PDB file of C-alpha atoms in Angstrom:
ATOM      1  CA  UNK O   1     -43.961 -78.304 -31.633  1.00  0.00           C
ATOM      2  CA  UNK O   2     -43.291 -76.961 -28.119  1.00  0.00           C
ATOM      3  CA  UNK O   3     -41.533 -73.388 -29.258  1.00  0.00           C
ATOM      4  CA  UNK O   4     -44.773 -73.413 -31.627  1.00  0.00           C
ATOM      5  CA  UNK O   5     -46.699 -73.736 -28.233  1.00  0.00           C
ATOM      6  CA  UNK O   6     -44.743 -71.170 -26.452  1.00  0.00           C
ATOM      7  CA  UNK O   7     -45.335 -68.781 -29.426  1.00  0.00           C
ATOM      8  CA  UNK O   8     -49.632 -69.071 -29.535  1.00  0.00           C
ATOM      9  CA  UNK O   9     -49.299 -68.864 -25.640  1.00  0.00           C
ATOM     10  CA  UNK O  10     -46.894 -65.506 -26.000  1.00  0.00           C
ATOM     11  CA  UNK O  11     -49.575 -64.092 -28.557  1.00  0.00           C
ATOM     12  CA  UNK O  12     -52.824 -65.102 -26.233  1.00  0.00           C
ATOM     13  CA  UNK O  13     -50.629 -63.381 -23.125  1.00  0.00           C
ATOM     14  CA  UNK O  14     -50.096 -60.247 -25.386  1.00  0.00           C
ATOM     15  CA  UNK O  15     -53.549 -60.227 -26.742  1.00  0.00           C
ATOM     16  CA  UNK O  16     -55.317 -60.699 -23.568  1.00  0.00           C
ATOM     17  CA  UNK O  17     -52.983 -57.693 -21.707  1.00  0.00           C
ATOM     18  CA  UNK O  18     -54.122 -55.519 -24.750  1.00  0.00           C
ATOM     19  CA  UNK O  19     -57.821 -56.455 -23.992  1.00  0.00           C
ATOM     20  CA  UNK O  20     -57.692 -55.388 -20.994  1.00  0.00           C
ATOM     21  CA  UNK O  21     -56.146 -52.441 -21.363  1.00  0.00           C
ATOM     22  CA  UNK O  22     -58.390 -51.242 -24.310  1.00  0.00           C
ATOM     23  CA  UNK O  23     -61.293 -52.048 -21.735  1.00  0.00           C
ATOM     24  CA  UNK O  24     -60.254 -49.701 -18.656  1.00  0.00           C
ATOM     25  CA  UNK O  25     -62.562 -46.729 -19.511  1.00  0.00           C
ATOM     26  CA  UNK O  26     -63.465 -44.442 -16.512  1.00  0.00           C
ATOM     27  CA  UNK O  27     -67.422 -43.605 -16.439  1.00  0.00           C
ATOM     28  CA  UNK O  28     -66.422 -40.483 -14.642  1.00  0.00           C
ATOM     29  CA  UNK O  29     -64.048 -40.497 -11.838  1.00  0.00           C
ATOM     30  CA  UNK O  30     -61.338 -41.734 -13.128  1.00  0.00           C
ATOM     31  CA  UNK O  31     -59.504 -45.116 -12.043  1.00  0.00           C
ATOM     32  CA  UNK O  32     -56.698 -45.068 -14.483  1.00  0.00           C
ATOM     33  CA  UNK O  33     -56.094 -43.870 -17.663  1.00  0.00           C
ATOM     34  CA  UNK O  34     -56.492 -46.381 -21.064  1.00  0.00           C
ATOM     35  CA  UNK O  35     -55.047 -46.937 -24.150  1.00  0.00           C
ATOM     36  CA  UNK O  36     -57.124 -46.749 -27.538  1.00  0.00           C
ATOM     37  CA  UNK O  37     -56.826 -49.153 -30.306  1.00  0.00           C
ATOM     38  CA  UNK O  38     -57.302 -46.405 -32.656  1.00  0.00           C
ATOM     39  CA  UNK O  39     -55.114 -43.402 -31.732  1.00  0.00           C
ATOM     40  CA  UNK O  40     -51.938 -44.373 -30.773  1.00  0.00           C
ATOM     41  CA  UNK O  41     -50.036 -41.090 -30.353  1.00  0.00           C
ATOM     42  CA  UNK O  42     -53.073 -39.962 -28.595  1.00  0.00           C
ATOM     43  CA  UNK O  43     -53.639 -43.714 -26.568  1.00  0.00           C
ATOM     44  CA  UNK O  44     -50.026 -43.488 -26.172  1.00  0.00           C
ATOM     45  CA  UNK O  45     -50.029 -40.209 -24.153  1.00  0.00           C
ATOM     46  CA  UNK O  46     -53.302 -41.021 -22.241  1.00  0.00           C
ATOM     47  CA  UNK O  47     -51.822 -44.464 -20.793  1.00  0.00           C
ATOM     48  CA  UNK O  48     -48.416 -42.196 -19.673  1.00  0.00           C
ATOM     49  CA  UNK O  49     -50.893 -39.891 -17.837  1.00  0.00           C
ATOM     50  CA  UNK O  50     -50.624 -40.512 -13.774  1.00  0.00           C
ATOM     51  CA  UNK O  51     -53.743 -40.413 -11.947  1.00  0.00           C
ATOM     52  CA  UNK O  52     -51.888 -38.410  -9.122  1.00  0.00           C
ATOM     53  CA  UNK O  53     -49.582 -36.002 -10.549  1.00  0.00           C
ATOM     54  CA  UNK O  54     -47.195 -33.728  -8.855  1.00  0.00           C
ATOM     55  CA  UNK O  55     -50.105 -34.214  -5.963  1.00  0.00           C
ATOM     56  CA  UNK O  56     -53.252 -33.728  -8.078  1.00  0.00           C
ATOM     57  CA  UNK O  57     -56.321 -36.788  -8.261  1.00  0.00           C
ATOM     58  CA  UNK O  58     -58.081 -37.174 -11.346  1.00  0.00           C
ATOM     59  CA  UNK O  59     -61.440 -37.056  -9.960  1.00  0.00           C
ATOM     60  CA  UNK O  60     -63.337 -36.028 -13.493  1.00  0.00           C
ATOM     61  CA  UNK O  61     -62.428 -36.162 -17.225  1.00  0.00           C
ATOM     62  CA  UNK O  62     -63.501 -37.124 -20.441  1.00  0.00           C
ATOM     63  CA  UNK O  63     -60.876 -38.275 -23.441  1.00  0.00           C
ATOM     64  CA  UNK O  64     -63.978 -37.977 -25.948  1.00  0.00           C
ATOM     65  CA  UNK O  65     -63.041 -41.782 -27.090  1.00  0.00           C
ATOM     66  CA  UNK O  66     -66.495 -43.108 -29.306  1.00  0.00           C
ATOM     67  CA  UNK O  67     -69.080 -41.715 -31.580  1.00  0.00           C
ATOM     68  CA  UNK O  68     -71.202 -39.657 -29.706  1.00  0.00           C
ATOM     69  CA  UNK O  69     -70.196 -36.995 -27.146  1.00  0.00           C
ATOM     70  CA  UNK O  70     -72.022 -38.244 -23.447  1.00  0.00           C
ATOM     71  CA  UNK O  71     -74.621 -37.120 -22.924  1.00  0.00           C
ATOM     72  CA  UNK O  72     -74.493 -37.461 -18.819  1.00  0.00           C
ATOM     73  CA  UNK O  73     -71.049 -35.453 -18.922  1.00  0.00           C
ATOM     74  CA  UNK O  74     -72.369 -32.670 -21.164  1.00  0.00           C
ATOM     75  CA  UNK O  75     -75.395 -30.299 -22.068  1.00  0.00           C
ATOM     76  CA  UNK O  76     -75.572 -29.119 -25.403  1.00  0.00           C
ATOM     77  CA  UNK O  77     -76.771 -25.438 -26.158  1.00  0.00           C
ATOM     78  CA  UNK O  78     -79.652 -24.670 -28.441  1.00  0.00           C
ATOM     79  CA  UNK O  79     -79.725 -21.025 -28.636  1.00  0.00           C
ATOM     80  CA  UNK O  80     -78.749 -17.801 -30.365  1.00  0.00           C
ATOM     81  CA  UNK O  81     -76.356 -16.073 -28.234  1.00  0.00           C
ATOM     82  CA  UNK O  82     -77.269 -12.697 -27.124  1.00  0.00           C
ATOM     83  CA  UNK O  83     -74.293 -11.106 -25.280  1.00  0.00           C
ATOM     84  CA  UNK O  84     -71.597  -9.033 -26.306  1.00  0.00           C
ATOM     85  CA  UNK O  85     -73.226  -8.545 -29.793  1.00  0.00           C
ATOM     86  CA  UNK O  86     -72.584 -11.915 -30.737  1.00  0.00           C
ATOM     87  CA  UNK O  87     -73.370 -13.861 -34.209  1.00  0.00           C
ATOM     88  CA  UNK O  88     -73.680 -17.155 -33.893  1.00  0.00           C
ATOM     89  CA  UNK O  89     -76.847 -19.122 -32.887  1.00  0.00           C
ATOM     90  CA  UNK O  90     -75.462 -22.197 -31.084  1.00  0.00           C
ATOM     91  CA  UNK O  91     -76.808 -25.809 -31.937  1.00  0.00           C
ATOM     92  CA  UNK O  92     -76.438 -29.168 -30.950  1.00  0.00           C
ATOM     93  CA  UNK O  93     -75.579 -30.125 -34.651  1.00  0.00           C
ATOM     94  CA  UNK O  94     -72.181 -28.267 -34.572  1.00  0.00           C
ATOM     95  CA  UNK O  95     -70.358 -30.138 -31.783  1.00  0.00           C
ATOM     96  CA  UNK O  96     -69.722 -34.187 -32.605  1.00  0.00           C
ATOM     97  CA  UNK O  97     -66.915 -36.241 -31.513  1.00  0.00           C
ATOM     98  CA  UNK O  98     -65.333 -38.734 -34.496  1.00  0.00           C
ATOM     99  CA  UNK O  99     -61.258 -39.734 -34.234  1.00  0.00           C
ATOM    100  CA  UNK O 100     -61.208 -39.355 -30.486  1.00  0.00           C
ATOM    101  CA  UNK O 101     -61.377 -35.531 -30.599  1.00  0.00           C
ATOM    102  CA  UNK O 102     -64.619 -33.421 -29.784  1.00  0.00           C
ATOM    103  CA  UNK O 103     -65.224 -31.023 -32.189  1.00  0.00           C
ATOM    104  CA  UNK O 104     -67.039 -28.025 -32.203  1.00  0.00           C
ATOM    105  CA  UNK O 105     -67.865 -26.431 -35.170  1.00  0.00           C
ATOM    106  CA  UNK O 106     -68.273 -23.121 -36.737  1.00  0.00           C
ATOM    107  CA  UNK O 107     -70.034 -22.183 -40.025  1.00  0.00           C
ATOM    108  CA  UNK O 108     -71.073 -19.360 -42.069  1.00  0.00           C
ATOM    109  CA  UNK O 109     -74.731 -20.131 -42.994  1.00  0.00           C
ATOM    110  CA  UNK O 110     -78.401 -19.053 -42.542  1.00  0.00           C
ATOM    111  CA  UNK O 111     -79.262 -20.574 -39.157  1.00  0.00           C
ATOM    112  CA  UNK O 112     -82.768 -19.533 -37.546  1.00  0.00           C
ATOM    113  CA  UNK O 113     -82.099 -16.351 -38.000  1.00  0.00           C
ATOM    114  CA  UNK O 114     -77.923 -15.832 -38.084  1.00  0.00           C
ATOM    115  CA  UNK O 115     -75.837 -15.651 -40.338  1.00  0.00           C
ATOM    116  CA  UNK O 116     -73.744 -18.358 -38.263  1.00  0.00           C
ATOM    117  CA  UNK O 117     -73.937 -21.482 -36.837  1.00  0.00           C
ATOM    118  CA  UNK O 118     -71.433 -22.877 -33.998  1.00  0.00           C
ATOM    119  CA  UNK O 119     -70.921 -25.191 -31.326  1.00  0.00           C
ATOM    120  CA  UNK O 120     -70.903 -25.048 -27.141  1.00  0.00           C
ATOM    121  CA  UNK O 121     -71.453 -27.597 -24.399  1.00  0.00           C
ATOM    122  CA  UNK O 122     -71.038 -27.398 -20.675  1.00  0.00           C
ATOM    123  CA  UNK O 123     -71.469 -29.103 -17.412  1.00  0.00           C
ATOM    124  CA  UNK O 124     -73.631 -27.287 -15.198  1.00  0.00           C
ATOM    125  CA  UNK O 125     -75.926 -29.376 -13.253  1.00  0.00           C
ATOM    126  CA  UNK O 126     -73.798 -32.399 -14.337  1.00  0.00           C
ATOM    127  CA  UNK O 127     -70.134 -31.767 -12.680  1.00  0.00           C
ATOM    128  CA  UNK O 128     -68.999 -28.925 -10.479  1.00  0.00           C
ATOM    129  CA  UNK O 129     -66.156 -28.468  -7.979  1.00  0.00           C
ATOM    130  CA  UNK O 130     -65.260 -26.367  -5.559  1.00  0.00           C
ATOM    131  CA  UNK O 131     -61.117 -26.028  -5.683  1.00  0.00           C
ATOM    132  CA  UNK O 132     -59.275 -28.509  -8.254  1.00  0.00           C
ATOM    133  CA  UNK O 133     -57.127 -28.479 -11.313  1.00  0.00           C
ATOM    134  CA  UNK O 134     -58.874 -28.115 -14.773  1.00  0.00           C
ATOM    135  CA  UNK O 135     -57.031 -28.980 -18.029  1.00  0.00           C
ATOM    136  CA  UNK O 136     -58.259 -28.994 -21.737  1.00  0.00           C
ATOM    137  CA  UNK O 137     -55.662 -30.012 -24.658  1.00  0.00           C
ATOM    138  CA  UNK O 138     -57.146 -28.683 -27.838  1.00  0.00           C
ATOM    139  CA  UNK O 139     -56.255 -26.797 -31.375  1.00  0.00           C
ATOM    140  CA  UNK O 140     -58.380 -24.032 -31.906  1.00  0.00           C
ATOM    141  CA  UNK O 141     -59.910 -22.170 -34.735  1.00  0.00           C
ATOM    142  CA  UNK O 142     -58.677 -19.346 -36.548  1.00  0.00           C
ATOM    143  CA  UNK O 143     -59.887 -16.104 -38.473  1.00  0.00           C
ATOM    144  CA  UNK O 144     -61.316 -12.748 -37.821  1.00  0.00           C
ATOM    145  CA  UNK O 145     -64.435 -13.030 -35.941  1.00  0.00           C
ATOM    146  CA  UNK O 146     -63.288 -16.534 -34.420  1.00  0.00           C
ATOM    147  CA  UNK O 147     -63.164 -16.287 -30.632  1.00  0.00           C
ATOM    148  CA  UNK O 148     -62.864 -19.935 -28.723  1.00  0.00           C
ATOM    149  CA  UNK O 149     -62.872 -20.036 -25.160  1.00  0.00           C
ATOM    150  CA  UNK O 150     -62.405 -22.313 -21.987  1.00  0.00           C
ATOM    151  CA  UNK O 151     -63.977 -21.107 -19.028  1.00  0.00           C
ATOM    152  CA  UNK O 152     -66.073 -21.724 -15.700  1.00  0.00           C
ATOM    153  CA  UNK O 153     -69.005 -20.140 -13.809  1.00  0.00           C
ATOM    154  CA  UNK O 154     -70.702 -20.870 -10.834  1.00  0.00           C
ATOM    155  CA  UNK O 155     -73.644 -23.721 -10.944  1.00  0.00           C
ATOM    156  CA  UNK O 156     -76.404 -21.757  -9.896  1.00  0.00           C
ATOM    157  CA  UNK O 157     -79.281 -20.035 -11.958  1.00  0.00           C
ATOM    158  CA  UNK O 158     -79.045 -16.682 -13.534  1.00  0.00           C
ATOM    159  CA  UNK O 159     -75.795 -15.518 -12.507  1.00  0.00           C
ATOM    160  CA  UNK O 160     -72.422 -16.132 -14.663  1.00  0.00           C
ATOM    161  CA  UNK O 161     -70.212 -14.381 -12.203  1.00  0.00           C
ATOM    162  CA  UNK O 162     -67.569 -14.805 -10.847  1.00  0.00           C
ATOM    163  CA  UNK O 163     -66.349 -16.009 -14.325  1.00  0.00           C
ATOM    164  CA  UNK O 164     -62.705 -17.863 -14.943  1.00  0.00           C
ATOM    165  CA  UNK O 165     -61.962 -17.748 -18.349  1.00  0.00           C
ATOM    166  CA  UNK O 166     -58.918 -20.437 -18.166  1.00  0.00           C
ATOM    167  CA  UNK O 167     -58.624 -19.972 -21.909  1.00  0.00           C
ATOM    168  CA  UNK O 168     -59.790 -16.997 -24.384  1.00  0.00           C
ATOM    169  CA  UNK O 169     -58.455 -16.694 -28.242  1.00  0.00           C
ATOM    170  CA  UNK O 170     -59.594 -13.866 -30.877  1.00  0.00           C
ATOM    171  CA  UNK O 171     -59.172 -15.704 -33.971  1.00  0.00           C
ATOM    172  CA  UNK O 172     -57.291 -12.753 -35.748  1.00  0.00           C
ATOM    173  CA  UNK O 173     -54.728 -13.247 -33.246  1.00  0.00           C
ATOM    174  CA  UNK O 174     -53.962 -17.295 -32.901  1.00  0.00           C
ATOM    175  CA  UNK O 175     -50.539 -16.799 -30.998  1.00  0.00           C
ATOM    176  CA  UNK O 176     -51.983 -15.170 -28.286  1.00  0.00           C
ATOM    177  CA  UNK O 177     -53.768 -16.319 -25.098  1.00  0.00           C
ATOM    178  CA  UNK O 178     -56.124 -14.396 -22.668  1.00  0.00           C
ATOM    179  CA  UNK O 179     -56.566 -15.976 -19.310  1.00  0.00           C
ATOM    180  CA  UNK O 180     -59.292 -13.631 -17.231  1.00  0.00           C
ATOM    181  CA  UNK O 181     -61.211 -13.717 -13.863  1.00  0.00           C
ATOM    182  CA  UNK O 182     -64.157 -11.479 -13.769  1.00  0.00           C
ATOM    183  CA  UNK O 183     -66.538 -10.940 -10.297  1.00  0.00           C
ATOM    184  CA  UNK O 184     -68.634  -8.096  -9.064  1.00  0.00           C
ATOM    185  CA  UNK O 185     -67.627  -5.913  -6.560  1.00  0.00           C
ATOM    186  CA  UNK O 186     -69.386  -4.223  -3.647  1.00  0.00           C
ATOM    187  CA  UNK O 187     -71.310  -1.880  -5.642  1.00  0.00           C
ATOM    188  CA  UNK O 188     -72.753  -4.794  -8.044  1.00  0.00           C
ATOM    189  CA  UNK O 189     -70.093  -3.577 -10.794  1.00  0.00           C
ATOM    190  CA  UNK O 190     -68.239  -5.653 -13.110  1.00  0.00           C
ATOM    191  CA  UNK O 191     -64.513  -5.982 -12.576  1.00  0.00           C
ATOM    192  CA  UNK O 192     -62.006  -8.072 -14.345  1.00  0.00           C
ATOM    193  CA  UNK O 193     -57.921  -8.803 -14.083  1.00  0.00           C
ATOM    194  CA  UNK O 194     -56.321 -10.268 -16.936  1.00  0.00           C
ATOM    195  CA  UNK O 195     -53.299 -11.123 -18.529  1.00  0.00           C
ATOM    196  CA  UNK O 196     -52.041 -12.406 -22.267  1.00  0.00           C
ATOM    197  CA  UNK O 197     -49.428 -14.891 -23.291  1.00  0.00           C
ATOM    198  CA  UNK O 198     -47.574 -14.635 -26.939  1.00  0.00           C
ATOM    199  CA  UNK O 199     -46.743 -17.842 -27.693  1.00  0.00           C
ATOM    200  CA  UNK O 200     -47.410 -20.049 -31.354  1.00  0.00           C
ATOM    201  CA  UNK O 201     -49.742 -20.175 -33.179  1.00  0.00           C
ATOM    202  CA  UNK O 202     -52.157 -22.580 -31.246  1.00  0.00           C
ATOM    203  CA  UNK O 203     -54.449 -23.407 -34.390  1.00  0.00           C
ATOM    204  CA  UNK O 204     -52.219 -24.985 -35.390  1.00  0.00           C
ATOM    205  CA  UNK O 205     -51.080 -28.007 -33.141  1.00  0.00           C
ATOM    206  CA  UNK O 206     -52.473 -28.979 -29.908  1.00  0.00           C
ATOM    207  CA  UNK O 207     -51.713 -27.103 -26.541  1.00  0.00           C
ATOM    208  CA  UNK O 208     -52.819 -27.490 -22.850  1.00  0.00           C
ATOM    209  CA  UNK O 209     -54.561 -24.825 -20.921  1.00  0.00           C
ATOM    210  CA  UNK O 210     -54.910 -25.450 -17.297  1.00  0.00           C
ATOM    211  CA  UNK O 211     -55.698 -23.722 -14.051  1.00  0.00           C
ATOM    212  CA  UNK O 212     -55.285 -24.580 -10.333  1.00  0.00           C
ATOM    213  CA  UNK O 213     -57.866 -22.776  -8.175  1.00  0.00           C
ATOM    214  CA  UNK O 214     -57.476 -22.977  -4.400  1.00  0.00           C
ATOM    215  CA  UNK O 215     -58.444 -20.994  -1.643  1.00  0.00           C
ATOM    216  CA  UNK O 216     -55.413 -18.864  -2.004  1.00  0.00           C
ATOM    217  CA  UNK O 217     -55.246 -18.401  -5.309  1.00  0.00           C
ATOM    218  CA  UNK O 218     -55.502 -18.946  -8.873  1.00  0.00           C
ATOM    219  CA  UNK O 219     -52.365 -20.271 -11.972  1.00  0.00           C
ATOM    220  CA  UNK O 220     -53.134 -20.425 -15.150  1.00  0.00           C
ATOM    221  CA  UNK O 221     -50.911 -22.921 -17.042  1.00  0.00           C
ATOM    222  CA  UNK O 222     -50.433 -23.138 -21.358  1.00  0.00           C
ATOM    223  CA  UNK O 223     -48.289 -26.255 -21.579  1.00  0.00           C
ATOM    224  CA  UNK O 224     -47.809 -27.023 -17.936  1.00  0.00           C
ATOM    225  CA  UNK O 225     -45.972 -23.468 -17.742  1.00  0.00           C
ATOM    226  CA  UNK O 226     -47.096 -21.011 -14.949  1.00  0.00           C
ATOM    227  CA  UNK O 227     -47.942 -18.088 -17.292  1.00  0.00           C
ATOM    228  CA  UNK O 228     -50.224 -15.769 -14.604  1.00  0.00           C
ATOM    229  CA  UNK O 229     -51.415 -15.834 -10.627  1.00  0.00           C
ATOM    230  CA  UNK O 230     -54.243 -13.753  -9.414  1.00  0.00           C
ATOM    231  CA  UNK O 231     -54.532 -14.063  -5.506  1.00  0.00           C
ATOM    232  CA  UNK O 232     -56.870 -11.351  -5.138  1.00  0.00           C
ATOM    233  CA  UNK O 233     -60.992 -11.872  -5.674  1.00  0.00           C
ATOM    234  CA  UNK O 234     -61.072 -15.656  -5.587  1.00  0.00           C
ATOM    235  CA  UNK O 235     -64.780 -17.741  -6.235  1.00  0.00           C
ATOM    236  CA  UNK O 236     -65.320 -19.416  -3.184  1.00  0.00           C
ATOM    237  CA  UNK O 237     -68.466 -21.572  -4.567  1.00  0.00           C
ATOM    238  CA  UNK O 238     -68.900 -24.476  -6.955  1.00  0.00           C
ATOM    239  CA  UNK O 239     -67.865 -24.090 -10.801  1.00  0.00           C
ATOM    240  CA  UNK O 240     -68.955 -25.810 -13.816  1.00  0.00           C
ATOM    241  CA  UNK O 241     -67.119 -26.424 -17.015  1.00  0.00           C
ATOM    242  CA  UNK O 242     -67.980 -24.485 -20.222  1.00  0.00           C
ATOM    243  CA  UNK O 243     -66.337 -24.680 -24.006  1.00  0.00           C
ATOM    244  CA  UNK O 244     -67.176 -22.607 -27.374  1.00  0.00           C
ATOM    245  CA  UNK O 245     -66.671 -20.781 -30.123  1.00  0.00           C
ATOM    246  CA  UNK O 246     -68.399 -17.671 -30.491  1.00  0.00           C
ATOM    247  CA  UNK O 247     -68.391 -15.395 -33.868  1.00  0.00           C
ATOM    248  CA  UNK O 248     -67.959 -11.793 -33.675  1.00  0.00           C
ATOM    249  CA  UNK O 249     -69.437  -9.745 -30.820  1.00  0.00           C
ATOM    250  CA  UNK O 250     -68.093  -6.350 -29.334  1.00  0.00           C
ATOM    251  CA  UNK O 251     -64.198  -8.114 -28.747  1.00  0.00           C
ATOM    252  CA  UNK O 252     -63.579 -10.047 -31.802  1.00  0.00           C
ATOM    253  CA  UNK O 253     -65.540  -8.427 -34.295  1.00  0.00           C
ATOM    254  CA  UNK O 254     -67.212  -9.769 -37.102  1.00  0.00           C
ATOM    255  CA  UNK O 255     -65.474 -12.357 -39.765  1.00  0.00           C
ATOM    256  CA  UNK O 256     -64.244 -10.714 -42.935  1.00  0.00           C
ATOM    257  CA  UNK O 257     -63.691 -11.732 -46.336  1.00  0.00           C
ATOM    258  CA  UNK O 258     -60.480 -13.278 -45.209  1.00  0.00           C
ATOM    259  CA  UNK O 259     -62.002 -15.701 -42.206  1.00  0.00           C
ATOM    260  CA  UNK O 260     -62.219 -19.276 -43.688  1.00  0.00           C
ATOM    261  CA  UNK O 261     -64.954 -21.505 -42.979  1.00  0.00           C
ATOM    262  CA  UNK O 262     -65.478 -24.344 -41.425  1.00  0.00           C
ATOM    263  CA  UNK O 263     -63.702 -23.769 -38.804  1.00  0.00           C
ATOM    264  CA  UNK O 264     -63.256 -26.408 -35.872  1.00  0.00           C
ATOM    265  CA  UNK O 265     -62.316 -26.613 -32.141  1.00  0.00           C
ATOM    266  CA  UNK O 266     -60.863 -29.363 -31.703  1.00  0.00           C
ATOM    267  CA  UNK O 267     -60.641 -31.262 -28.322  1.00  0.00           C
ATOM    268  CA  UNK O 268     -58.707 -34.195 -26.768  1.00  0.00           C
ATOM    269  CA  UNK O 269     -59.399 -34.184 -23.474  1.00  0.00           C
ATOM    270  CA  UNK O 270     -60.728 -32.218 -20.604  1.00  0.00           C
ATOM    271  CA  UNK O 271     -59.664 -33.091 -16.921  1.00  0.00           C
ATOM    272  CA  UNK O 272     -60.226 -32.066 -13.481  1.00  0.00           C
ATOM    273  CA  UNK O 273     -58.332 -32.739 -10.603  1.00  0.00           C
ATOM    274  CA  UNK O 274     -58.777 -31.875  -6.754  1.00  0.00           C
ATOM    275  CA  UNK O 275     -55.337 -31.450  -4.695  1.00  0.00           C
ATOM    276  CA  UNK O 276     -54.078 -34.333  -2.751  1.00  0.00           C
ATOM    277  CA  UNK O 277     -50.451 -32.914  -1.766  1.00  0.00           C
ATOM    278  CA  UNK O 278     -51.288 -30.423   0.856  1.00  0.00           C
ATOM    279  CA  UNK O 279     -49.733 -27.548   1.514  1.00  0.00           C
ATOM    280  CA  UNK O 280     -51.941 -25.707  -1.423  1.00  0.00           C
TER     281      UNK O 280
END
């Protein structure tokens, strides 16, 4: 009877510390990280995850855990997109979150007048931050015409620059990586520095794509490896958060006979940090 006893008290000690585990979900700034019932090799990594890493606070993120995406994190666009000669129009119907992933997807249908449907959300007016570490882990889409980016602005009205793309893909090209920083100069002109990285293919497994941003300058990060700096031009002002897939437009070009569709972006977390360490 009593190693009976110490049994149902070693399951009610092991079910109660899962419990509570399971239950420590951030609302926004983060207090730790959680593990999932559900996704264990994702849980499994998320729990691992310090809050202060190598000097960096968690200070925003979502893990896209439930069935709807939030709507007090993101804002969904309804719209057809009108630069660079795009084709998509972008509705709210394309981006859902299911599995613990958000997902934004692309299609090739008749859409309020495209011929393509996709996916984009964004944080402006919801969470910006001046300085900081953002991080997405995602697989992306794949195909002529597919282009899936990462990027920030500034959260103010009518202006998009300065721009940091932390992440750009053309889908005809899924082992290579654009990471961009586009401002205006004196004149009012548009000026960009860039570089690309040749790695796998990333639609094809998960990757993260980060960038720290201080006053000095600016990393960009695929897999926690340094793969450009740009010290030269850097925002000074508040930045939002900003994910998509566009289809075709003056870069990518239009999808062929060849693109496949569906296609889907797929998302496990996104993560923003502001430096602790000192020194940066």
């Amino acid at each position: 009877m009593r190693k009976r006893s110490n049994i149902g008290i070693t399951v009610l000690i092991i079910s109660v510390f899962t419990y509570i585990i399971t239950q420590m979900v951030s609302d926004g700034n983060a207090n730790m990280t959680y593990l999932s019932r559900d996704h264990t090799e994702k849980s499994i990594e998320h729990f691992n995850y310090p809050i202060i890493h190598d000097g960096w606070e968690l200070i925003w993120r979502d893990e896209f855990d439930g069935d709807t995406v939030n709507p007090q994190k993101w804002n969904f666009e309804d719209w057809a997109a009108e630069k660079n000669n795009e084709l998509q129009y972008y509705t709210p119907a394309n981006v859902t979150q299911e599995d613990g992933y958000l997902k934004l997807i692309s299609k090739k249908e008749k859409f309020k007048g495209r011929d393509y449907s996709s996916g984009a959300i964004h944080t402006k007016d919801l969470f910006s931050f001046l300085y900081g570490k953002a991080e997405m882990r995602a697989k992306l889409p794949t195909g002529q015409g597919i282009f899936p980016a990462f990027w920030m602005m500034p959260n103010k009205e009518q202006t998009w620059l300065p721009e940091i793309d932390i992440m750009e893909m053309v889908g005809h090209k899924p082992n290579e990586i654009w990471m961009v920083l586009h401002w205006l100069n004196d004149k009012g002109e548009l000026q960009s520095k860039s570089n690309n990285y040749i790695g796998p293919d990333f639609s094809t497994d998960f990757h993260t794509y980060s960038v720290e941003w201080t006053p000095k300058q600016i990393t960009w990060l695929i897999d926690g490896e340094i793969r450009y700096v740009e010290d030269r031009f850097i925002p000074n002002e508040p930045m939002y958060l900003y994910l998509n897939t566009a289809i075709g437009g003056n870069w990518p070009k239009a999808p062929d006979a060849t693109t496949l569709f569906p296609q889907f972006y797929s998302v496990d977390y996104v993560r923003v940090y502001k430096y602790r360490g000192g020194g940066k």
